[in-house]
Coordinates of C-alpha atoms and ligand atoms in Angstrom, one line a residue:
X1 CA 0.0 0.0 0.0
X2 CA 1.0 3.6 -0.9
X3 CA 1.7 5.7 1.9
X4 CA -1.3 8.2 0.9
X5 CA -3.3 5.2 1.4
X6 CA -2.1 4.2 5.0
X7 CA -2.2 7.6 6.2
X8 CA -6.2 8.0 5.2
X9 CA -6.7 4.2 6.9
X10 CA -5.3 6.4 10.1
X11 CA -8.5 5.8 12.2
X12 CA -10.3 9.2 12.7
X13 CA -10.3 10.5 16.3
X14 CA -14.1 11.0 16.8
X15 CA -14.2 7.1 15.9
X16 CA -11.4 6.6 18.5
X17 CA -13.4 8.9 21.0
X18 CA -16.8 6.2 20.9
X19 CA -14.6 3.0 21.6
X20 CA -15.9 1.9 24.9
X21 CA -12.1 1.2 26.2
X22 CA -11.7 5.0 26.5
X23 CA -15.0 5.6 27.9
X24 CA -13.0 5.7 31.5
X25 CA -11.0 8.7 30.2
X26 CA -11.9 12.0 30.6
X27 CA -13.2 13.6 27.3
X28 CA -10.4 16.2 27.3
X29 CA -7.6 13.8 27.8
X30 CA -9.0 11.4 25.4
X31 CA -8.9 13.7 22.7
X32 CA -5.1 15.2 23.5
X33 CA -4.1 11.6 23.6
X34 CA -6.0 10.5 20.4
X35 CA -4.8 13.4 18.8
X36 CA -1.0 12.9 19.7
X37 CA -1.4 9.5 19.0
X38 CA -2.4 10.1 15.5
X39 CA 0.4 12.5 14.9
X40 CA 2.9 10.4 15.8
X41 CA 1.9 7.4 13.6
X42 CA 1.3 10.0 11.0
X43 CA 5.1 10.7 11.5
X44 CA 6.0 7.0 11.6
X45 CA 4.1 6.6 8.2
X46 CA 5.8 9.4 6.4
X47 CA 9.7 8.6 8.1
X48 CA 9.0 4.7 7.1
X49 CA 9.5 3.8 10.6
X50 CA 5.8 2.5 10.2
X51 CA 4.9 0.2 7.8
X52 CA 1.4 -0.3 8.8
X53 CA -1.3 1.1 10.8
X54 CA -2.3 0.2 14.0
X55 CA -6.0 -1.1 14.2
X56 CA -7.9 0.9 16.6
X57 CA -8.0 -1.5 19.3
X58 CA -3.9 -1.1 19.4
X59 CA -4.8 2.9 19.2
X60 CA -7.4 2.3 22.2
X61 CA -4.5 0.2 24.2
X62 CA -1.2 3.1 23.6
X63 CA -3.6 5.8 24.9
X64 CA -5.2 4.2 27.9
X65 CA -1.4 3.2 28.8
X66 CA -0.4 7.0 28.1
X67 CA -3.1 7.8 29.7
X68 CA -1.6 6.0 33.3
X69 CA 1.9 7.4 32.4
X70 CA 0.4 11.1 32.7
X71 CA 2.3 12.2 35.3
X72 CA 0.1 13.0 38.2
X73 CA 1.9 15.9 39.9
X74 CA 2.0 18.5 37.3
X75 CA 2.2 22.2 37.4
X76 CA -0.4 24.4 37.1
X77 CA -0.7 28.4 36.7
X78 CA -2.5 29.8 39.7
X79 CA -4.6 32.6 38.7
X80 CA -6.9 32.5 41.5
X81 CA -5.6 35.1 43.2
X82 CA -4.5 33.0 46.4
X83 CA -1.1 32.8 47.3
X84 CA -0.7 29.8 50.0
X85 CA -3.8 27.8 48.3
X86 CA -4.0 24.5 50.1
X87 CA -5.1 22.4 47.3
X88 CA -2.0 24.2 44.9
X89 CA 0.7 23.2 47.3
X90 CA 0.8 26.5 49.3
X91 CA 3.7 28.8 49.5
X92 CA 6.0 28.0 46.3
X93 CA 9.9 27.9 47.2
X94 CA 12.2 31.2 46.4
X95 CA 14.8 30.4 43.6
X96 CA 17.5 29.8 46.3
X97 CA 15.4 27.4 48.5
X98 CA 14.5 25.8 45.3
X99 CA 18.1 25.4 44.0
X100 CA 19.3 24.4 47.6
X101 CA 16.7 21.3 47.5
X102 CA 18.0 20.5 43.9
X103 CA 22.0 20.3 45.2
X104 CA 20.5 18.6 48.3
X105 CA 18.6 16.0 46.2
X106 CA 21.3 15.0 43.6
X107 CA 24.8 14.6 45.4
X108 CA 26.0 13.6 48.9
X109 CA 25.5 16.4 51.8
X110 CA 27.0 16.9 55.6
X111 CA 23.7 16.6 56.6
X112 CA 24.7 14.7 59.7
X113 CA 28.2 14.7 59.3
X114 CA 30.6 17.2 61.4
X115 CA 33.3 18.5 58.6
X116 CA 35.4 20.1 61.1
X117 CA 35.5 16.6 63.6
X118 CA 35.0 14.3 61.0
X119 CA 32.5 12.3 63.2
X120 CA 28.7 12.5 63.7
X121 CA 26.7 15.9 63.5
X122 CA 22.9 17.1 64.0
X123 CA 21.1 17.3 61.0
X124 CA 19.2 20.0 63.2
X125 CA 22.2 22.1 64.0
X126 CA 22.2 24.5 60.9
X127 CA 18.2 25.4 60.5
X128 CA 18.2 25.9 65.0
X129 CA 20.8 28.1 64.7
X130 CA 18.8 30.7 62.2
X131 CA 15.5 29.5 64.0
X132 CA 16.7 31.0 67.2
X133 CA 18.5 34.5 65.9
X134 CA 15.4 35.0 63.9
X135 CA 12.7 34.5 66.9
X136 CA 14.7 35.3 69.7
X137 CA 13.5 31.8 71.0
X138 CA 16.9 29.8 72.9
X139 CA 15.9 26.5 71.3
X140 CA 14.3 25.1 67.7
X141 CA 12.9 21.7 66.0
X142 CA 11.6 21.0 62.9
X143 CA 9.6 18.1 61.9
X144 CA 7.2 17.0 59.3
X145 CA 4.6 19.8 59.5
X146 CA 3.1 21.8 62.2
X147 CA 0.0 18.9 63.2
X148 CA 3.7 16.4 63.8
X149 CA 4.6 19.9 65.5
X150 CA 1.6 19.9 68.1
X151 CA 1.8 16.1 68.0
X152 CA 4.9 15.7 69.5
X153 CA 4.7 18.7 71.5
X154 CA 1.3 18.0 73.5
X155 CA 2.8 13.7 73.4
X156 CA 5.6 14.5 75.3
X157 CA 4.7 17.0 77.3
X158 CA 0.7 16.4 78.3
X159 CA 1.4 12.9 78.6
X160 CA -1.1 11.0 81.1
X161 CA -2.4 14.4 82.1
X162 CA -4.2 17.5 80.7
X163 CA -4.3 20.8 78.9
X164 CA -6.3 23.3 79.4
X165 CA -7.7 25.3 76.4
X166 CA -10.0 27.7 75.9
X167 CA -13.3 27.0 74.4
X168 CA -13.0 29.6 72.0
X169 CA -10.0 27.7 70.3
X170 CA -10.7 24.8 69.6
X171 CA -9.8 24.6 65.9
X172 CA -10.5 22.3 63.1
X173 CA -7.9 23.2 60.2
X174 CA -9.4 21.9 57.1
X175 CA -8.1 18.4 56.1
X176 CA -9.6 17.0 60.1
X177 CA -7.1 18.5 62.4
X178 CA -9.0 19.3 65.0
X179 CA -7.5 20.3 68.2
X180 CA -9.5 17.9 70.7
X181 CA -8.7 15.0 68.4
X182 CA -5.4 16.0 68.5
X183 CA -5.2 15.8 72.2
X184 CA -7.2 12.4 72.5
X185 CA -4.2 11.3 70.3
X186 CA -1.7 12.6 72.4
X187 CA -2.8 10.4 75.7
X188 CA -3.9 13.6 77.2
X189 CA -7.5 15.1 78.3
X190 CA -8.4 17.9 77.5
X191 CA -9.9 20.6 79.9
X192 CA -11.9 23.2 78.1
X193 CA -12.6 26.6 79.3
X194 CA -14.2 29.7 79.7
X195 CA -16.8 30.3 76.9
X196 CA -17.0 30.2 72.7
X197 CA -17.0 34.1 72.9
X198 CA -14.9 35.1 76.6
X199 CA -12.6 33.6 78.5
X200 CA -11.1 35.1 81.6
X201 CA -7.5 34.5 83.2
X202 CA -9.7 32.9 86.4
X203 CA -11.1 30.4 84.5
X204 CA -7.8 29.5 83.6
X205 CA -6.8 29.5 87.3
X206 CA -9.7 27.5 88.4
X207 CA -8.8 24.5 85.7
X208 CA -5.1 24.0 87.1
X209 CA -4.8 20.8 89.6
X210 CA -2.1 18.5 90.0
X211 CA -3.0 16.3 86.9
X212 CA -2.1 19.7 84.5
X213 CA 0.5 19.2 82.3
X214 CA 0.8 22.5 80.2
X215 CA -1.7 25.8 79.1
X216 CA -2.0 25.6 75.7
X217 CA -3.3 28.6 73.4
X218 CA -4.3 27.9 69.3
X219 CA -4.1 30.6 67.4
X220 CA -7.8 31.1 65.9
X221 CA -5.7 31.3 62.4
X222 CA -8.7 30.9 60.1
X223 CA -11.4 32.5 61.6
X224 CA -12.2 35.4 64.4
X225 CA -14.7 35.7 67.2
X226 CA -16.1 39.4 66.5
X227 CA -18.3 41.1 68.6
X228 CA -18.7 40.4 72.5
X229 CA -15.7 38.7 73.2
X230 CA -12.4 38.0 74.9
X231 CA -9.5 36.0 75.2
X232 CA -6.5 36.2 77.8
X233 CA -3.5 37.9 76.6
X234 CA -0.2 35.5 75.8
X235 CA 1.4 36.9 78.8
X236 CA -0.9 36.6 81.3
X237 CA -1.2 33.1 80.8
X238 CA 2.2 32.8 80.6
X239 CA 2.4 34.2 84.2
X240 CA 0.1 32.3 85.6
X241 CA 1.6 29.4 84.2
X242 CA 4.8 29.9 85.4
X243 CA 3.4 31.0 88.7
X244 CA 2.7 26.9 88.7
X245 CA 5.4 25.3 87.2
X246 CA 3.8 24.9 83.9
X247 CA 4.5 25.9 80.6
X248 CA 2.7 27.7 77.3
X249 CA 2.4 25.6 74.5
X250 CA 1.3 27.7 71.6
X251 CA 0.3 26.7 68.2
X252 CA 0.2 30.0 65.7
X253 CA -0.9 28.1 62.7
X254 CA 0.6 30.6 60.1
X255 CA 3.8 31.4 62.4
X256 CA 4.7 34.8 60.6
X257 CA 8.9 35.8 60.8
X258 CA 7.7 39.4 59.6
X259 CA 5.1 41.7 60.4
X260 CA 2.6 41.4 58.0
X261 CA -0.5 43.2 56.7
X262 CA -3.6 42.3 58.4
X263 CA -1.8 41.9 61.5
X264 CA -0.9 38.2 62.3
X265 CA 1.2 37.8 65.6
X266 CA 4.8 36.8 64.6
X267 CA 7.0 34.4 66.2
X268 CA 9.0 36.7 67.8
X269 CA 6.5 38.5 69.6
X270 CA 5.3 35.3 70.9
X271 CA 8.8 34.0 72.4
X272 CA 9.7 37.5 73.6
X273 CA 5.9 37.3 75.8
X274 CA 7.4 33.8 77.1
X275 CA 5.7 31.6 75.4
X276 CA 7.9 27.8 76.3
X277 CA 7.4 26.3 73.3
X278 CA 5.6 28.2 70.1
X279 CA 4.9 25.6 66.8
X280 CA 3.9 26.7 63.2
X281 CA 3.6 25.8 59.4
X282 CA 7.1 25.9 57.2
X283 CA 4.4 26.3 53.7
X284 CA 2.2 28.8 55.3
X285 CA 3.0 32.4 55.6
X286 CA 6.8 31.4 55.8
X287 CA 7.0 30.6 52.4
X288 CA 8.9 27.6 52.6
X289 CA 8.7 24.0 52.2
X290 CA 6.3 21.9 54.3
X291 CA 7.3 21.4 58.0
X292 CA 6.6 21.9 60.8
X293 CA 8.6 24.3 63.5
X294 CA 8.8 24.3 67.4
X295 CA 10.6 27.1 68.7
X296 CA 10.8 27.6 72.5
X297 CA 12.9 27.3 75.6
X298 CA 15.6 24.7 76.2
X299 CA 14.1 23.2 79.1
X300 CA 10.8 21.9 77.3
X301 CA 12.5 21.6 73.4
X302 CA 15.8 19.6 74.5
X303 CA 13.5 16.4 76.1
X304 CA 11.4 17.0 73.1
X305 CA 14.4 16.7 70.6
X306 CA 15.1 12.7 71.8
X307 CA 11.5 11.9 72.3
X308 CA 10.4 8.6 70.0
X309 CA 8.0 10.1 68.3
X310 CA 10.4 12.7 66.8
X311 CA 11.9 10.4 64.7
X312 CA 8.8 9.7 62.9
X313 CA 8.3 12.5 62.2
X314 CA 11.5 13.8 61.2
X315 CA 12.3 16.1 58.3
X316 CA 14.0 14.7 54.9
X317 CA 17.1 16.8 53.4
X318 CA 15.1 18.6 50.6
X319 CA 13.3 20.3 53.5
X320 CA 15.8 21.0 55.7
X321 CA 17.8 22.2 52.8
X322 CA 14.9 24.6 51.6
X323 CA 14.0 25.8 54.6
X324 CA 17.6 26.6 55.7
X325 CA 17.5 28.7 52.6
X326 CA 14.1 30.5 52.9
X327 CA 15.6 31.0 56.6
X328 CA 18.4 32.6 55.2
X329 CA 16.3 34.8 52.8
X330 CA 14.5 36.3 56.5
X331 CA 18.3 37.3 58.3
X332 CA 17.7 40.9 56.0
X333 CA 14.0 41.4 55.4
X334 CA 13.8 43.4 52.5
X335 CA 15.5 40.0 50.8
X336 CA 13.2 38.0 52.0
X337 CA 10.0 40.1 50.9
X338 CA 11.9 40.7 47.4
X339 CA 12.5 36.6 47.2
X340 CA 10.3 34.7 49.0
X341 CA 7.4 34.4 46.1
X342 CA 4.4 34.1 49.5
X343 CA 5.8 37.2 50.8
X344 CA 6.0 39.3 47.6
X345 CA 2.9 38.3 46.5
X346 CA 1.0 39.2 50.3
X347 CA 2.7 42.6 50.3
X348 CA 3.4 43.6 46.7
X349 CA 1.6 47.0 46.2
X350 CA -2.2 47.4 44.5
X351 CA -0.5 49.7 41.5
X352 CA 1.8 46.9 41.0
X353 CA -0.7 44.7 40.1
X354 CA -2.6 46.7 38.6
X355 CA 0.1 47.9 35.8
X356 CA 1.0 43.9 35.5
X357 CA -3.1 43.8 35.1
X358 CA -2.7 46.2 31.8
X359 CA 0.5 44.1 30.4
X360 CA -1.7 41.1 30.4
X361 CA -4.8 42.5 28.8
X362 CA -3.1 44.0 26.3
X363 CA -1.7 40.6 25.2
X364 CA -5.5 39.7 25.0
X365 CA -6.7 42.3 23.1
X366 CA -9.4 41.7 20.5
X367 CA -10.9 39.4 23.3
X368 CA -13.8 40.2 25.8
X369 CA -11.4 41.1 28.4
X370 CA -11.5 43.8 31.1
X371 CA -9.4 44.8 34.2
X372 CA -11.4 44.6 37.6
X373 CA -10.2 45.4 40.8
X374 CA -10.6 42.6 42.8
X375 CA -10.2 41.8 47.0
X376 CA -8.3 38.1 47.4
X377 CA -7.6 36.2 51.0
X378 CA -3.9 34.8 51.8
X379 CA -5.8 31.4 51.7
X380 CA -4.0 28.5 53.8
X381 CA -5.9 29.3 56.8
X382 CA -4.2 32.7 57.4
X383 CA -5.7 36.0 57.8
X384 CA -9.1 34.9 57.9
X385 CA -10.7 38.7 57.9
X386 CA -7.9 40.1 55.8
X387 CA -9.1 41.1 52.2
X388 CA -5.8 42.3 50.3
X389 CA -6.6 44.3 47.7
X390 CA -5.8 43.7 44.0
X391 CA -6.5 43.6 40.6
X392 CA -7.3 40.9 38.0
X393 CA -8.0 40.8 34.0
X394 CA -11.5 39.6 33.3
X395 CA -13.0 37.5 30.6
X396 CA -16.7 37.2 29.6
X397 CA -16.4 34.7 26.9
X398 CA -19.4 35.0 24.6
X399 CA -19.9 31.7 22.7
X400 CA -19.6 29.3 26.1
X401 CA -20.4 29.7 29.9
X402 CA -17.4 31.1 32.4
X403 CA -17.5 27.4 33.9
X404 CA -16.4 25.6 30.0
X405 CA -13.6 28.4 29.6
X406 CA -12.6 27.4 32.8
X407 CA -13.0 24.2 32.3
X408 CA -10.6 24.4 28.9
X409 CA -8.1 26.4 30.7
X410 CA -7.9 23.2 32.9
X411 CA -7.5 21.0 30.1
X412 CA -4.4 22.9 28.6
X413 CA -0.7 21.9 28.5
X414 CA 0.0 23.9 31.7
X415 CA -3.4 23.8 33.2
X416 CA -4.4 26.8 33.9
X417 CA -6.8 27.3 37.4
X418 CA -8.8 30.8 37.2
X419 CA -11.6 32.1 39.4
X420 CA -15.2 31.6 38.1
X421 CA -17.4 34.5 39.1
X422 CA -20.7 36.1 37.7
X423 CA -20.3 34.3 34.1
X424 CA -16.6 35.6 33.6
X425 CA -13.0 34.0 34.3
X426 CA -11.0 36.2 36.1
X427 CA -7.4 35.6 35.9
X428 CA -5.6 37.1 39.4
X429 CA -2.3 39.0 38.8
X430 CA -1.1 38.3 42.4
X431 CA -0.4 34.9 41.8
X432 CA 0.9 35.0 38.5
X433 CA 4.4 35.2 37.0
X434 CA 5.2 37.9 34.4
X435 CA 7.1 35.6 32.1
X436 CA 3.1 33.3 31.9
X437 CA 1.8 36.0 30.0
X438 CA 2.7 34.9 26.6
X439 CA 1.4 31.7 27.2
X440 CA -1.5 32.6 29.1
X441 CA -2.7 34.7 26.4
X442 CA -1.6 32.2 23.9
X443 CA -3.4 29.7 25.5
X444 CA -6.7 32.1 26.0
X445 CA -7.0 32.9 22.6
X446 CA -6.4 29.5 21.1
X447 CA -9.8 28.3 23.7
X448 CA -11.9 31.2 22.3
X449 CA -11.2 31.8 19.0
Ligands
PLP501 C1 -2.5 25.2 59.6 C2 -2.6 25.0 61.0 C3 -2.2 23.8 61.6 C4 -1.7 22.6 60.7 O1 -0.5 23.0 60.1 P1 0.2 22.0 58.9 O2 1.5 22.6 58.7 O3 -0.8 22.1 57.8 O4 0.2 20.7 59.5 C5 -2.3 23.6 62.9 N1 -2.8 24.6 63.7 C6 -3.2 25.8 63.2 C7 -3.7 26.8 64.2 C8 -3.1 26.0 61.9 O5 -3.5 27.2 61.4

C-alpha cells in the first residue's frame, strides 16, 4: 500500500473517542491523547518507521497506557488570586530554596556529618541556629509539619495528664485536624474553658490541679470571634503558668517571621511574651517547604528533641535544605519580601498589580477582556478577615459559559486554574508570573477563537 493510502486508513479520532475502552478517560484527555497519537503514527508513516497502521484496538490500548503514564503531579498556573492555596501546594519555594533542595537531592551532603570533627553531626544544627537568631527563641525543631509539631509537643509533654484550652480555640484546620482530636491522640485530656466568645484569666486559674500538664493557646488562624468577646493575653497566661510550674504551648498556625498586613502575631513577639514552646507551618505564611517548626525554651525543646516520636516524624534533606535557605532569605528582610514568592505576593503593592493587570490584557486584546479590581484572601488558613486588595483581567467569553472556559483552561498543556465569578474567568495578577503571560494569552486565545 501507498503511503497516501495508510495515512487515510489512520482511524479518525471522533471514531477513536466512541470505543468503549476509552470511555474511563476523561473527554479532554481522550482527545489530547488521540490526537497525539495520531500525529505520531502519521510521522511514523511518512519517516518509514511505520509500515502499517495500527488497528484501533492497538490505538485504544497506547492511549489508555499513556493515559496512566500522565504524570500526576504536574504544574499548574494559579490565577486565583491566592497565594498559599491548600489544594495548589501553598507557598512556592524562592529560587535559592528551590536550587538548595535540587544540590541537596542529587549529590552527597554533611547533613549529619561534622566536617570540622569528622564524626557525627545534627542534621538539626544549621536550620536551629537561624530558628533562634530570627525569633529570639533559645531553642528550635523541625519536623514534618506543624500537626507532627503539636503532636509531638502535647505527646511529650501532656502525657497521662491535661491541657487546658479555651473554648473559644478549639480549631478544626481543614483536612480534620481538629485540636480535641489531637489531644485524644496525644494520651492527654483535654480541659476546656471559659466560653466560645470570653474567657477570663480565672477560668484558667480555676482548671489548674495536679494532673495539669501544660496551658495551651491555638491561634484562631482561620477564623475570628467578633463582637462580645475576649480572650487572655499570651502573657498573662504565661504568668500564671509559670506561677505553677507549667509551661505555654502555643500553636500559631501561620507562624509569621515578619510583620505582616492584616496583622498576624509573629513568632517573635510570641517567644519574647514567654511563650515555652511556640509551633507553626514551614508552607504557610513562611513561604517555605512543608514542615513543621517548634521554637521555645531549652528546658521543654531539649526532652522534646530525643522523644520517639520525633523520629517519625522527622524532616527529609530537601526540607531542611529549603527551609535553611528560605531562613536565610528572613536574616535581611527586605531579601526575604523581594524573594520569598508568598511574601512578595501578600505585600506587593495594589498599582503593581494593577500595571501587570494592563500588560496582560493588552496581550489579549481583540478578546472580551476587562481589568477589575478585585479583594483576594492569603488562603491556607491565614488572615481569615484580611481582604488584600488587587486587581485581575477579566473574561466574559461569549460563545460558552465562564465554567467551559474554565474548564478548557484546565485542560491545557500547563493547566491553567482561574476564578469563576458572575459568568466571567478572572485571571488574578497576584499569583501569576510575568514571564506566563505569553502563554496565558496564547493559550486564552487558542480556547476562544
Ligand atoms: C495550619 C494549622 C495547623 C496545621 O499545620 P500544617 O503545617 O498544615 O500541619 C495547625 N494549627 C493551626 C492553628 C493552623 O493554622
Amino acid at each position: 500500500m501507498d503511503t497516501n493510502m495508510l495515512l487515510k486508513s489512520i482511524p479518525k479520532i471522533d471514531d477513536l473517542l466512541r470505543r468503549p475502552e476509552l470511555a474511563s478517560l476523561s473527554p479532554t484527555v481522550a482527545v489530547d491523547l488521540a490526537r497525539q497519537t495520531a500525529k505520531e503514527v502519521r510521522e511514523g508513516l511518512l519517516s518509514g518507521e511505520l509500515q502499517t497502521v495500527p488497528s484501533e484496538a492497538d490505538f485504544c490500548r497506547t492511549i489508555l497506557m499513556r493515559a496512566e503514564d500522565r504524570p500526576r503531579l504536574r504544574e499548574v498556573l494559579n490565577a486565583t488570586g491566592v497565594p498559599l492555596h491548600t489544594n495548589l501546594g501553598r507557598a512556592c519555594l524562592s529560587e535559592s530554596a528551590a536550587q538548595a533542595a535540587w544540590d541537596a537531592a542529587r549529590r552527597y551532603s554533611n547533613l549529619e556529618y561534622d566536617l570540622d570533627t569528622g564524626g557525627r553531626g545534627s542534621r538539626h544544627s544549621r536550620v536551629e541556629a537561624l530558628l533562634r537568631t530570627l525569633t529570639g527563641a533559645e531553642s528550635a525543631l523541625v519536623v514534618n509539619n506543624n500537626a507532627a509539631a503539636v503532636l509531638l509537643a502535647l505527646s511529650a509533654i501532656g502525657n497521662g495528664g491535661e491541657v487546658v484550652i479555651s473554648r473559644g480555640e478549639l480549631v478544626e484546620i481543614g483536612g480534620s485536624f481538629r485540636i480535641p482530636e489531637i489531644v485524644a491522640q496525644c494520651g492527654c485530656r483535654l480541659r476546656e474553658v471559659g466560653a466560645t466568645n470570653k474567657t477570663h484569666l480565672r477560668d484558667y486559674r480555676d482548671a489548674i490541679q495536679p494532673e495539669t500538664r501544660a496551658l495551651l493557646k491555638v491561634h484562631t488562624s482561620n477564623y475570628r470571634i467578633v463582637g462580645f468577646s475576649g480572650s487572655v493575653s499570651l502573657s498573662d497566661l504565661v504568668e500564671l503558668a509559670h506561677e505553677r510550674g507549667l509551661p505555654v504551648i502555643e500553636d500559631l498556625g501561620s507562624g509569621c517571621l515578619l510583620p505582616l498586613p492584616g496583622g498576624e502575631p509573629t513568632v517573635e513577639e510570641s517567644v519574647k511574651y514567654g511563650a515555652d514552646i511556640v509551633t507553626f507551618s514551614g508552607d504557610k505564611l513562611l513561604g517555605g517547604p512543608q514542615a513543621g517548626i517548634l521554637v521555645g525554651r531549652v528546658q521543654w525543646l531539649e526532652p522534646l528533641k530525643r522523644h520517639p516520636l520525633t523520629r517519625a516524624l522527622r524532616v527529609d534533606k530537601l526540607t531542611l535544605a529549603a527551609l535553611e535557605a528560605t531562613l536565610e532569605a528572613y536574616r535581611d528582610p527586605r531579601r526575604a519580601a523581594d524573594e520569598i514568592p508568598a511574601l512578595r505576593m501578600l505585600t506587593v503593592p495594589p498599582d503593581t498589580l494593577r500595571r501587570r493587570a494592563e500588560a496582560l490584557a493588552e496581550l489579549l486584546a481583540g478578546l472580551p477582556a476587562e481589568i477589575v479590581e478585585t479583594e483576594e484572601p492569603a488562603g491556607g488558613g491565614s488572615l481569615p478577615d484580611t481582604a488584600l486588595p488587587g486587581f485581575a483581567v477579566a473574561i466574559a467569553p461569549a460563545a460558552c459559559s465562564a465554567a467551559e472556559l474554565a474548564r478548557s483552561l484546565r485542560a491545557a498543556e500547563r493547566p491553567i486554574i482561574v476564578h469563576v465569578q458572575r459568568e466571567r474567568c478572572l485571571l488574578h495578577l497576584r499569583t501569576l508570573w510575568d514571564e506566563d503571560f505569553a502563554y496565558l494569552a496564547r493559550t486564552i486565545r487558542g480556547v476562544l477563537l
